[in-house]
Short mmCIF file of N, CA and C in Angstrom, two decimals:
data_model
loop_
_atom_site.label_atom_id
_atom_site.label_comp_id
_atom_site.label_asym_id
_atom_site.label_seq_id
_atom_site.Cartn_x
_atom_site.Cartn_y
_atom_site.Cartn_z
N SER A 1 76.43 -13.05 95.93
CA SER A 1 77.42 -12.20 95.30
C SER A 1 77.98 -12.91 94.08
N TRP A 2 78.65 -12.14 93.25
CA TRP A 2 79.21 -12.69 92.02
C TRP A 2 80.30 -13.71 92.32
N GLU A 3 81.11 -13.45 93.35
CA GLU A 3 82.19 -14.37 93.70
C GLU A 3 81.63 -15.74 94.09
N LEU A 4 80.53 -15.73 94.83
CA LEU A 4 79.90 -16.98 95.24
C LEU A 4 79.38 -17.75 94.03
N PHE A 5 78.80 -17.03 93.08
CA PHE A 5 78.30 -17.66 91.86
C PHE A 5 79.45 -18.32 91.09
N VAL A 6 80.56 -17.58 90.94
CA VAL A 6 81.71 -18.11 90.20
C VAL A 6 82.29 -19.32 90.92
N ALA A 7 82.35 -19.27 92.26
CA ALA A 7 82.86 -20.42 93.02
C ALA A 7 81.95 -21.63 92.83
N GLY A 8 80.63 -21.42 92.85
CA GLY A 8 79.68 -22.51 92.64
C GLY A 8 79.81 -23.10 91.25
N LEU A 9 79.99 -22.23 90.27
CA LEU A 9 80.16 -22.68 88.89
C LEU A 9 81.44 -23.51 88.75
N GLY A 10 82.52 -23.07 89.44
CA GLY A 10 83.78 -23.83 89.41
C GLY A 10 83.62 -25.20 90.05
N ALA A 11 82.89 -25.26 91.17
CA ALA A 11 82.65 -26.54 91.84
C ALA A 11 81.84 -27.48 90.94
N ALA A 12 80.83 -26.92 90.26
CA ALA A 12 80.03 -27.74 89.35
C ALA A 12 80.88 -28.25 88.20
N LYS A 13 81.76 -27.38 87.68
CA LYS A 13 82.64 -27.80 86.58
C LYS A 13 83.55 -28.94 87.03
N ASP A 14 84.15 -28.80 88.24
CA ASP A 14 85.03 -29.87 88.76
C ASP A 14 84.26 -31.19 88.88
N GLU A 15 83.00 -31.10 89.34
CA GLU A 15 82.19 -32.31 89.50
C GLU A 15 81.90 -32.96 88.14
N PHE A 16 81.58 -32.13 87.15
CA PHE A 16 81.27 -32.67 85.83
C PHE A 16 82.50 -33.21 85.11
N LEU A 17 83.67 -32.70 85.45
CA LEU A 17 84.89 -33.12 84.76
C LEU A 17 85.66 -34.19 85.52
N THR A 18 85.01 -34.88 86.44
CA THR A 18 85.68 -35.97 87.14
C THR A 18 86.08 -37.04 86.13
N PRO A 19 87.16 -37.78 86.45
CA PRO A 19 87.61 -38.81 85.50
C PRO A 19 86.48 -39.76 85.12
N GLY A 20 86.39 -40.03 83.84
CA GLY A 20 85.36 -40.94 83.33
C GLY A 20 84.12 -40.21 82.86
N ALA A 21 83.88 -38.98 83.32
CA ALA A 21 82.67 -38.25 82.92
C ALA A 21 82.87 -37.53 81.61
N GLY A 22 84.11 -37.10 81.38
CA GLY A 22 84.42 -36.43 80.13
C GLY A 22 83.87 -35.02 80.06
N ARG A 23 84.24 -34.34 79.02
CA ARG A 23 83.83 -32.95 78.83
C ARG A 23 82.39 -32.82 78.31
N LYS A 24 81.81 -33.92 77.82
CA LYS A 24 80.46 -33.85 77.27
C LYS A 24 79.44 -33.44 78.34
N ARG A 25 79.61 -33.97 79.57
CA ARG A 25 78.67 -33.60 80.64
C ARG A 25 78.73 -32.11 80.92
N TRP A 26 79.97 -31.56 80.98
CA TRP A 26 80.11 -30.12 81.25
C TRP A 26 79.50 -29.30 80.11
N ARG A 27 79.79 -29.66 78.87
CA ARG A 27 79.28 -28.93 77.71
C ARG A 27 77.74 -28.97 77.69
N LYS A 28 77.17 -30.15 77.99
CA LYS A 28 75.72 -30.30 78.00
C LYS A 28 75.08 -29.42 79.09
N ALA A 29 75.68 -29.42 80.27
CA ALA A 29 75.15 -28.58 81.37
C ALA A 29 75.27 -27.10 81.02
N TRP A 30 76.42 -26.71 80.45
CA TRP A 30 76.64 -25.31 80.09
C TRP A 30 75.64 -24.85 79.02
N ASN A 31 75.39 -25.71 78.04
CA ASN A 31 74.39 -25.37 77.00
C ASN A 31 73.00 -25.21 77.60
N ARG A 32 72.68 -26.06 78.55
CA ARG A 32 71.35 -25.97 79.19
C ARG A 32 71.22 -24.66 79.98
N ILE A 33 72.28 -24.28 80.70
CA ILE A 33 72.27 -23.00 81.43
C ILE A 33 72.13 -21.85 80.44
N GLY A 34 72.87 -21.92 79.35
CA GLY A 34 72.80 -20.86 78.34
C GLY A 34 71.42 -20.72 77.74
N SER A 35 70.74 -21.84 77.46
CA SER A 35 69.40 -21.76 76.88
C SER A 35 68.41 -21.19 77.89
N GLY A 36 68.62 -21.49 79.19
CA GLY A 36 67.76 -20.91 80.23
C GLY A 36 67.92 -19.41 80.31
N VAL A 37 69.17 -18.93 80.19
CA VAL A 37 69.43 -17.50 80.20
C VAL A 37 68.77 -16.85 78.99
N LEU A 38 68.86 -17.48 77.83
CA LEU A 38 68.23 -16.93 76.63
C LEU A 38 66.70 -16.88 76.78
N ASP A 39 66.12 -17.93 77.37
CA ASP A 39 64.67 -17.93 77.59
C ASP A 39 64.27 -16.81 78.55
N ALA A 40 65.05 -16.63 79.61
CA ALA A 40 64.75 -15.57 80.57
C ALA A 40 64.87 -14.20 79.93
N ARG A 41 65.89 -14.00 79.10
CA ARG A 41 66.07 -12.73 78.40
C ARG A 41 64.90 -12.47 77.46
N LYS A 42 64.45 -13.51 76.74
CA LYS A 42 63.33 -13.36 75.82
C LYS A 42 62.04 -13.01 76.58
N ALA A 43 61.78 -13.66 77.70
CA ALA A 43 60.59 -13.38 78.51
C ALA A 43 60.63 -11.95 79.05
N ALA A 44 61.80 -11.50 79.48
CA ALA A 44 61.93 -10.14 80.00
C ALA A 44 61.68 -9.13 78.88
N ARG A 45 62.23 -9.38 77.70
CA ARG A 45 62.04 -8.47 76.56
C ARG A 45 60.55 -8.40 76.18
N GLU A 46 59.86 -9.55 76.15
CA GLU A 46 58.44 -9.57 75.82
C GLU A 46 57.62 -8.83 76.88
N SER A 47 58.01 -8.96 78.14
CA SER A 47 57.29 -8.25 79.21
C SER A 47 57.44 -6.74 79.06
N VAL A 48 58.65 -6.29 78.77
CA VAL A 48 58.87 -4.85 78.57
C VAL A 48 58.05 -4.36 77.38
N GLU A 49 58.02 -5.12 76.31
CA GLU A 49 57.24 -4.72 75.12
C GLU A 49 55.75 -4.65 75.45
N ALA A 50 55.26 -5.59 76.26
CA ALA A 50 53.84 -5.57 76.66
C ALA A 50 53.53 -4.33 77.49
N ILE A 51 54.43 -3.96 78.38
CA ILE A 51 54.22 -2.75 79.19
C ILE A 51 54.24 -1.52 78.31
N LYS A 52 55.15 -1.47 77.35
CA LYS A 52 55.20 -0.32 76.42
C LYS A 52 53.93 -0.25 75.59
N ALA A 53 53.43 -1.40 75.12
CA ALA A 53 52.19 -1.42 74.33
C ALA A 53 51.02 -0.93 75.16
N GLU A 54 50.94 -1.34 76.42
CA GLU A 54 49.88 -0.88 77.31
C GLU A 54 49.96 0.63 77.50
N ALA A 55 51.17 1.14 77.65
CA ALA A 55 51.33 2.59 77.83
C ALA A 55 50.91 3.34 76.58
N ARG A 56 51.20 2.81 75.39
CA ARG A 56 50.77 3.46 74.15
C ARG A 56 49.25 3.40 74.00
N LEU A 57 48.65 2.30 74.44
CA LEU A 57 47.21 2.12 74.31
C LEU A 57 46.44 3.02 75.25
N GLN A 58 46.97 3.23 76.45
CA GLN A 58 46.25 4.01 77.46
C GLN A 58 46.25 5.48 77.06
N ALA A 59 45.05 6.05 76.90
CA ALA A 59 44.92 7.44 76.51
C ALA A 59 45.14 8.37 77.71
N PHE A 60 44.56 8.02 78.84
CA PHE A 60 44.78 8.81 80.05
C PHE A 60 44.38 8.00 81.27
N ALA A 61 44.90 8.42 82.40
CA ALA A 61 44.53 7.82 83.68
C ALA A 61 44.07 8.95 84.59
N LEU A 62 43.07 8.66 85.40
CA LEU A 62 42.49 9.67 86.26
C LEU A 62 42.65 9.22 87.70
N GLY A 63 43.27 10.04 88.53
CA GLY A 63 43.48 9.69 89.93
C GLY A 63 42.36 10.21 90.80
N ALA A 64 42.56 10.12 92.12
CA ALA A 64 41.53 10.47 93.11
C ALA A 64 40.97 11.88 92.94
N PRO A 65 41.78 12.93 92.74
CA PRO A 65 41.19 14.27 92.62
C PRO A 65 40.22 14.39 91.44
N GLY A 66 40.56 13.77 90.32
CA GLY A 66 39.69 13.84 89.16
C GLY A 66 38.46 12.96 89.27
N LEU A 67 38.46 12.05 90.21
CA LEU A 67 37.33 11.13 90.38
C LEU A 67 36.20 11.72 91.22
N GLN A 68 36.42 12.86 91.86
CA GLN A 68 35.38 13.44 92.71
C GLN A 68 34.10 13.68 91.91
N PHE A 69 34.24 14.24 90.73
CA PHE A 69 33.08 14.50 89.88
C PHE A 69 32.39 13.20 89.47
N LEU A 70 33.18 12.19 89.06
CA LEU A 70 32.59 10.91 88.66
C LEU A 70 31.91 10.21 89.84
N ASN A 71 32.51 10.28 91.02
CA ASN A 71 31.88 9.69 92.21
C ASN A 71 30.56 10.39 92.54
N HIS A 72 30.51 11.70 92.32
CA HIS A 72 29.27 12.44 92.54
C HIS A 72 28.17 11.95 91.59
N ILE A 73 28.55 11.72 90.34
CA ILE A 73 27.58 11.21 89.35
C ILE A 73 27.10 9.81 89.75
N VAL A 74 28.03 8.94 90.14
CA VAL A 74 27.66 7.58 90.56
C VAL A 74 26.73 7.64 91.77
N ASP A 75 27.01 8.56 92.70
CA ASP A 75 26.17 8.74 93.88
C ASP A 75 24.74 9.09 93.48
N ARG A 76 24.58 9.94 92.48
CA ARG A 76 23.24 10.34 92.02
C ARG A 76 22.55 9.26 91.19
N LEU A 77 23.34 8.49 90.44
CA LEU A 77 22.76 7.46 89.58
C LEU A 77 22.42 6.17 90.32
N THR A 78 23.04 5.94 91.48
CA THR A 78 22.84 4.68 92.20
C THR A 78 21.37 4.39 92.45
N PRO A 79 20.60 5.32 93.05
CA PRO A 79 19.19 4.97 93.29
C PRO A 79 18.36 4.91 92.01
N LEU A 80 18.79 5.61 90.97
CA LEU A 80 17.99 5.68 89.75
C LEU A 80 18.27 4.52 88.78
N LYS A 81 19.52 4.30 88.46
CA LYS A 81 19.87 3.32 87.42
C LYS A 81 20.57 2.08 87.95
N LEU A 82 21.51 2.26 88.86
CA LEU A 82 22.29 1.12 89.34
C LEU A 82 21.44 0.14 90.13
N ALA A 83 20.48 0.67 90.90
CA ALA A 83 19.60 -0.21 91.68
C ALA A 83 18.79 -1.11 90.75
N ALA A 84 18.24 -0.52 89.70
CA ALA A 84 17.45 -1.32 88.74
C ALA A 84 18.33 -2.34 88.03
N ALA A 85 19.55 -1.95 87.67
CA ALA A 85 20.46 -2.88 86.99
C ALA A 85 20.83 -4.05 87.91
N CYS A 86 21.10 -3.76 89.19
CA CYS A 86 21.43 -4.83 90.14
C CYS A 86 20.24 -5.77 90.35
N GLU A 87 19.05 -5.20 90.46
CA GLU A 87 17.86 -6.02 90.66
C GLU A 87 17.64 -6.93 89.45
N GLU A 88 17.81 -6.40 88.25
CA GLU A 88 17.66 -7.21 87.04
C GLU A 88 18.74 -8.29 86.96
N ALA A 89 19.94 -7.97 87.39
CA ALA A 89 21.03 -8.96 87.38
C ALA A 89 20.72 -10.11 88.34
N ILE A 90 20.18 -9.79 89.51
CA ILE A 90 19.84 -10.84 90.48
C ILE A 90 18.67 -11.67 89.96
N LYS A 91 17.68 -11.02 89.35
CA LYS A 91 16.56 -11.76 88.74
C LYS A 91 17.07 -12.71 87.65
N GLY A 92 17.99 -12.22 86.84
CA GLY A 92 18.57 -13.05 85.77
C GLY A 92 19.34 -14.23 86.34
N ALA A 93 20.10 -13.99 87.41
CA ALA A 93 20.86 -15.07 88.05
C ALA A 93 19.91 -16.11 88.64
N CYS A 94 18.80 -15.64 89.21
CA CYS A 94 17.80 -16.57 89.76
C CYS A 94 17.18 -17.40 88.64
N ALA A 95 16.87 -16.76 87.52
CA ALA A 95 16.25 -17.47 86.40
C ALA A 95 17.21 -18.50 85.80
N ASP A 96 18.51 -18.19 85.77
CA ASP A 96 19.50 -19.10 85.18
C ASP A 96 20.00 -20.17 86.14
N PHE A 97 19.64 -20.07 87.42
CA PHE A 97 20.14 -20.98 88.44
C PHE A 97 19.66 -22.41 88.16
N GLN A 98 20.60 -23.34 88.23
CA GLN A 98 20.27 -24.76 88.05
C GLN A 98 20.99 -25.56 89.12
N HIS A 99 20.23 -26.40 89.79
CA HIS A 99 20.81 -27.29 90.79
C HIS A 99 19.90 -28.51 90.90
N PRO A 100 20.47 -29.70 91.10
CA PRO A 100 19.64 -30.91 91.16
C PRO A 100 18.62 -30.89 92.30
N SER A 101 18.87 -30.13 93.35
CA SER A 101 17.96 -30.11 94.51
C SER A 101 16.96 -28.97 94.49
N ALA A 102 17.05 -28.08 93.49
CA ALA A 102 16.17 -26.91 93.48
C ALA A 102 15.41 -26.82 92.15
N ARG A 103 14.12 -26.47 92.27
CA ARG A 103 13.32 -26.24 91.07
C ARG A 103 13.62 -24.86 90.49
N LYS A 104 13.63 -23.84 91.37
CA LYS A 104 13.90 -22.49 90.90
C LYS A 104 14.21 -21.59 92.10
N LEU A 105 14.77 -20.43 91.78
CA LEU A 105 14.97 -19.37 92.75
C LEU A 105 14.08 -18.20 92.34
N GLU A 106 13.46 -17.56 93.34
CA GLU A 106 12.55 -16.46 93.05
C GLU A 106 12.91 -15.27 93.94
N LEU A 107 13.15 -14.10 93.31
CA LEU A 107 13.45 -12.89 94.06
C LEU A 107 12.15 -12.36 94.65
N LYS A 108 12.09 -12.30 95.97
CA LYS A 108 10.88 -11.84 96.66
C LYS A 108 10.91 -10.35 96.95
N SER A 109 12.07 -9.83 97.39
CA SER A 109 12.18 -8.40 97.66
C SER A 109 13.61 -7.96 97.40
N PHE A 110 13.74 -6.67 97.10
CA PHE A 110 15.05 -6.12 96.77
C PHE A 110 15.13 -4.68 97.27
N GLU A 111 16.20 -4.38 98.00
CA GLU A 111 16.46 -3.02 98.47
C GLU A 111 17.93 -2.75 98.24
N MET A 112 18.23 -1.69 97.52
CA MET A 112 19.60 -1.37 97.17
C MET A 112 20.39 -0.75 98.32
N GLY A 113 19.74 0.04 99.14
CA GLY A 113 20.46 0.78 100.17
C GLY A 113 20.95 2.10 99.61
N ALA A 114 21.57 2.89 100.44
CA ALA A 114 21.96 4.24 100.04
C ALA A 114 23.45 4.37 99.72
N ARG A 115 24.28 3.41 100.06
CA ARG A 115 25.72 3.54 99.86
C ARG A 115 26.09 3.24 98.41
N PRO A 116 26.63 4.22 97.69
CA PRO A 116 27.01 4.00 96.29
C PRO A 116 28.40 3.39 96.17
N PRO A 117 28.72 2.83 95.03
CA PRO A 117 30.09 2.36 94.79
C PRO A 117 31.05 3.54 94.78
N GLN A 118 32.30 3.29 95.16
CA GLN A 118 33.34 4.32 95.12
C GLN A 118 34.30 3.99 93.99
N LEU A 119 34.55 4.97 93.12
CA LEU A 119 35.52 4.81 92.05
C LEU A 119 36.88 5.20 92.61
N LYS A 120 37.84 4.30 92.51
CA LYS A 120 39.18 4.54 93.06
C LYS A 120 40.18 5.00 92.01
N ALA A 121 39.99 4.59 90.77
CA ALA A 121 40.87 5.01 89.67
C ALA A 121 40.12 4.80 88.37
N ALA A 122 40.54 5.51 87.35
CA ALA A 122 39.91 5.37 86.03
C ALA A 122 40.98 5.49 84.96
N ARG A 123 40.82 4.69 83.91
CA ARG A 123 41.73 4.73 82.78
C ARG A 123 40.89 4.66 81.51
N ALA A 124 41.37 5.34 80.48
CA ALA A 124 40.68 5.29 79.18
C ALA A 124 41.65 4.75 78.14
N TYR A 125 41.12 3.97 77.20
CA TYR A 125 41.93 3.34 76.17
C TYR A 125 41.28 3.57 74.82
N ASP A 126 42.11 3.81 73.81
CA ASP A 126 41.63 3.80 72.43
C ASP A 126 41.61 2.35 71.98
N VAL A 127 40.45 1.85 71.58
CA VAL A 127 40.35 0.44 71.16
C VAL A 127 39.92 0.31 69.71
N GLY A 128 39.98 1.37 68.99
CA GLY A 128 39.63 1.32 67.58
C GLY A 128 39.39 2.73 67.08
N LYS A 129 39.08 2.81 65.81
CA LYS A 129 38.88 4.11 65.17
C LYS A 129 37.73 4.87 65.82
N ASP A 130 36.64 4.18 66.12
CA ASP A 130 35.44 4.84 66.65
C ASP A 130 35.05 4.32 68.02
N ALA A 131 36.00 3.84 68.82
CA ALA A 131 35.63 3.27 70.12
C ALA A 131 36.68 3.58 71.18
N MET A 132 36.20 3.63 72.41
CA MET A 132 37.08 3.79 73.57
C MET A 132 36.61 2.82 74.64
N ALA A 133 37.54 2.44 75.50
CA ALA A 133 37.21 1.61 76.65
C ALA A 133 37.61 2.38 77.90
N PHE A 134 36.80 2.23 78.93
CA PHE A 134 37.08 2.87 80.21
C PHE A 134 37.16 1.79 81.28
N ASP A 135 38.24 1.78 82.03
CA ASP A 135 38.40 0.88 83.17
C ASP A 135 38.24 1.69 84.44
N PHE A 136 37.36 1.24 85.32
CA PHE A 136 37.15 1.88 86.60
C PHE A 136 37.48 0.89 87.70
N ASP A 137 38.38 1.26 88.59
CA ASP A 137 38.65 0.44 89.78
C ASP A 137 37.59 0.83 90.80
N VAL A 138 36.80 -0.17 91.22
CA VAL A 138 35.63 0.07 92.05
C VAL A 138 35.77 -0.64 93.39
N LYS A 139 35.33 0.02 94.43
CA LYS A 139 35.22 -0.60 95.75
C LYS A 139 33.83 -0.25 96.26
N TRP A 140 33.08 -1.28 96.65
CA TRP A 140 31.70 -1.04 97.07
C TRP A 140 31.33 -1.99 98.19
N GLN A 141 31.07 -1.44 99.32
CA GLN A 141 30.52 -2.19 100.45
C GLN A 141 29.06 -1.80 100.53
N SER A 142 28.23 -2.52 99.82
CA SER A 142 26.84 -2.12 99.63
C SER A 142 25.99 -2.36 100.87
N GLU A 143 24.81 -1.79 100.82
CA GLU A 143 23.79 -2.04 101.84
C GLU A 143 22.66 -2.86 101.22
N LEU A 144 23.01 -3.62 100.21
CA LEU A 144 22.06 -4.43 99.46
C LEU A 144 21.32 -5.41 100.38
N ASP A 145 20.04 -5.57 100.13
CA ASP A 145 19.23 -6.53 100.89
C ASP A 145 18.26 -7.19 99.91
N ALA A 146 18.57 -8.41 99.52
CA ALA A 146 17.72 -9.16 98.59
C ALA A 146 17.24 -10.42 99.29
N ASN A 147 15.93 -10.65 99.21
CA ASN A 147 15.36 -11.86 99.79
C ASN A 147 14.89 -12.76 98.65
N ILE A 148 15.39 -13.98 98.68
CA ILE A 148 15.16 -14.94 97.60
C ILE A 148 14.51 -16.17 98.21
N GLU A 149 13.61 -16.78 97.46
CA GLU A 149 12.99 -18.01 97.91
C GLU A 149 13.46 -19.14 97.01
N ALA A 150 14.05 -20.16 97.62
CA ALA A 150 14.52 -21.34 96.88
C ALA A 150 13.43 -22.40 96.96
N HIS A 151 12.88 -22.74 95.82
CA HIS A 151 11.86 -23.80 95.73
C HIS A 151 12.58 -25.12 95.48
N LEU A 152 12.45 -26.04 96.42
CA LEU A 152 13.21 -27.29 96.38
C LEU A 152 12.47 -28.40 95.65
N LYS A 153 13.24 -29.35 95.13
CA LYS A 153 12.69 -30.53 94.48
C LYS A 153 12.67 -31.68 95.48
N GLY A 154 11.62 -32.43 95.44
CA GLY A 154 11.55 -33.65 96.23
C GLY A 154 11.81 -34.84 95.34
N PRO A 155 11.41 -36.02 95.81
CA PRO A 155 11.57 -37.22 94.99
C PRO A 155 10.80 -37.09 93.69
N MET A 156 11.37 -37.54 92.62
CA MET A 156 10.77 -37.54 91.28
C MET A 156 10.41 -36.13 90.82
N GLY A 157 11.12 -35.10 91.31
CA GLY A 157 10.95 -33.74 90.81
C GLY A 157 9.77 -32.98 91.36
N ILE A 158 8.98 -33.55 92.27
CA ILE A 158 7.85 -32.80 92.82
C ILE A 158 8.36 -31.78 93.83
N GLN A 159 7.60 -30.69 94.02
CA GLN A 159 8.03 -29.64 94.93
C GLN A 159 8.05 -30.16 96.37
N ALA A 160 9.16 -29.83 97.07
CA ALA A 160 9.33 -30.33 98.42
C ALA A 160 9.34 -29.18 99.43
N GLY A 161 8.89 -28.01 99.05
CA GLY A 161 8.88 -26.87 99.95
C GLY A 161 9.81 -25.78 99.46
N SER A 162 9.97 -24.78 100.29
CA SER A 162 10.85 -23.68 99.91
C SER A 162 11.64 -23.22 101.12
N VAL A 163 12.77 -22.59 100.83
CA VAL A 163 13.68 -22.11 101.86
C VAL A 163 14.00 -20.65 101.56
N PRO A 164 13.90 -19.75 102.57
CA PRO A 164 14.28 -18.36 102.33
C PRO A 164 15.81 -18.21 102.32
N VAL A 165 16.27 -17.38 101.40
CA VAL A 165 17.70 -17.10 101.28
C VAL A 165 17.86 -15.59 101.25
N SER A 166 18.82 -15.06 102.01
CA SER A 166 19.06 -13.62 102.03
C SER A 166 20.44 -13.30 101.48
N LEU A 167 20.49 -12.24 100.71
CA LEU A 167 21.75 -11.69 100.23
C LEU A 167 21.83 -10.28 100.80
N LYS A 168 22.81 -10.07 101.68
CA LYS A 168 22.91 -8.78 102.37
C LYS A 168 24.34 -8.25 102.29
N ASN A 169 24.41 -6.93 102.18
CA ASN A 169 25.69 -6.21 102.28
C ASN A 169 26.78 -6.83 101.41
N ALA A 170 26.48 -7.05 100.15
CA ALA A 170 27.46 -7.62 99.22
C ALA A 170 28.63 -6.65 99.07
N ARG A 171 29.82 -7.19 98.96
CA ARG A 171 31.02 -6.38 98.80
C ARG A 171 31.60 -6.65 97.42
N VAL A 172 31.90 -5.60 96.70
CA VAL A 172 32.46 -5.71 95.35
C VAL A 172 33.75 -4.90 95.32
N GLU A 173 34.81 -5.51 94.81
CA GLU A 173 36.08 -4.83 94.68
C GLU A 173 36.75 -5.36 93.43
N GLY A 174 37.04 -4.47 92.47
CA GLY A 174 37.69 -4.92 91.24
C GLY A 174 37.61 -3.87 90.16
N THR A 175 37.83 -4.30 88.94
CA THR A 175 37.85 -3.40 87.79
C THR A 175 36.62 -3.66 86.92
N VAL A 176 35.96 -2.58 86.54
CA VAL A 176 34.81 -2.64 85.65
C VAL A 176 35.22 -1.97 84.35
N ARG A 177 34.98 -2.64 83.22
CA ARG A 177 35.32 -2.06 81.91
C ARG A 177 34.06 -1.73 81.14
N LEU A 178 34.00 -0.51 80.65
CA LEU A 178 32.92 -0.07 79.78
C LEU A 178 33.52 0.21 78.42
N VAL A 179 32.89 -0.31 77.35
CA VAL A 179 33.38 -0.06 75.99
C VAL A 179 32.33 0.71 75.24
#
């Protein structure tokens, strides 16, 4: 409560003004409190301005009822386009993989499964004269099944065998931005 704050402030003042301490200690403490309040006020003002700027930037937001059509499209595109994109992404990750104990990773088989990602929310932003950005909040508990073979290095870099690695039922939750 305010009364408690004022009582605490009075106690602090009495402590700072004990004989021999002088008024300089109190003035220094009060100035420090004042600068903290000013910093907090400035941070709050900047936060409000950032929220206002975001609101001006956002062209529209689409909730669950409006997402039914988009989810239907994603459902149809998953086996056609999204599966190929995921497979290429995993192949790229295997090609870029580097580890002192492995020579390479090789994708042996890939199955996307039938469960498509679910779009939970969508927002559109004007990002320039001729461009827009779309943010989609996505939740996906996939039925992905990828089998990868890890080719290991032995002493002096010679092949030491391989180990099968499986990636199954990957879960993705987050925001995807398309520009």
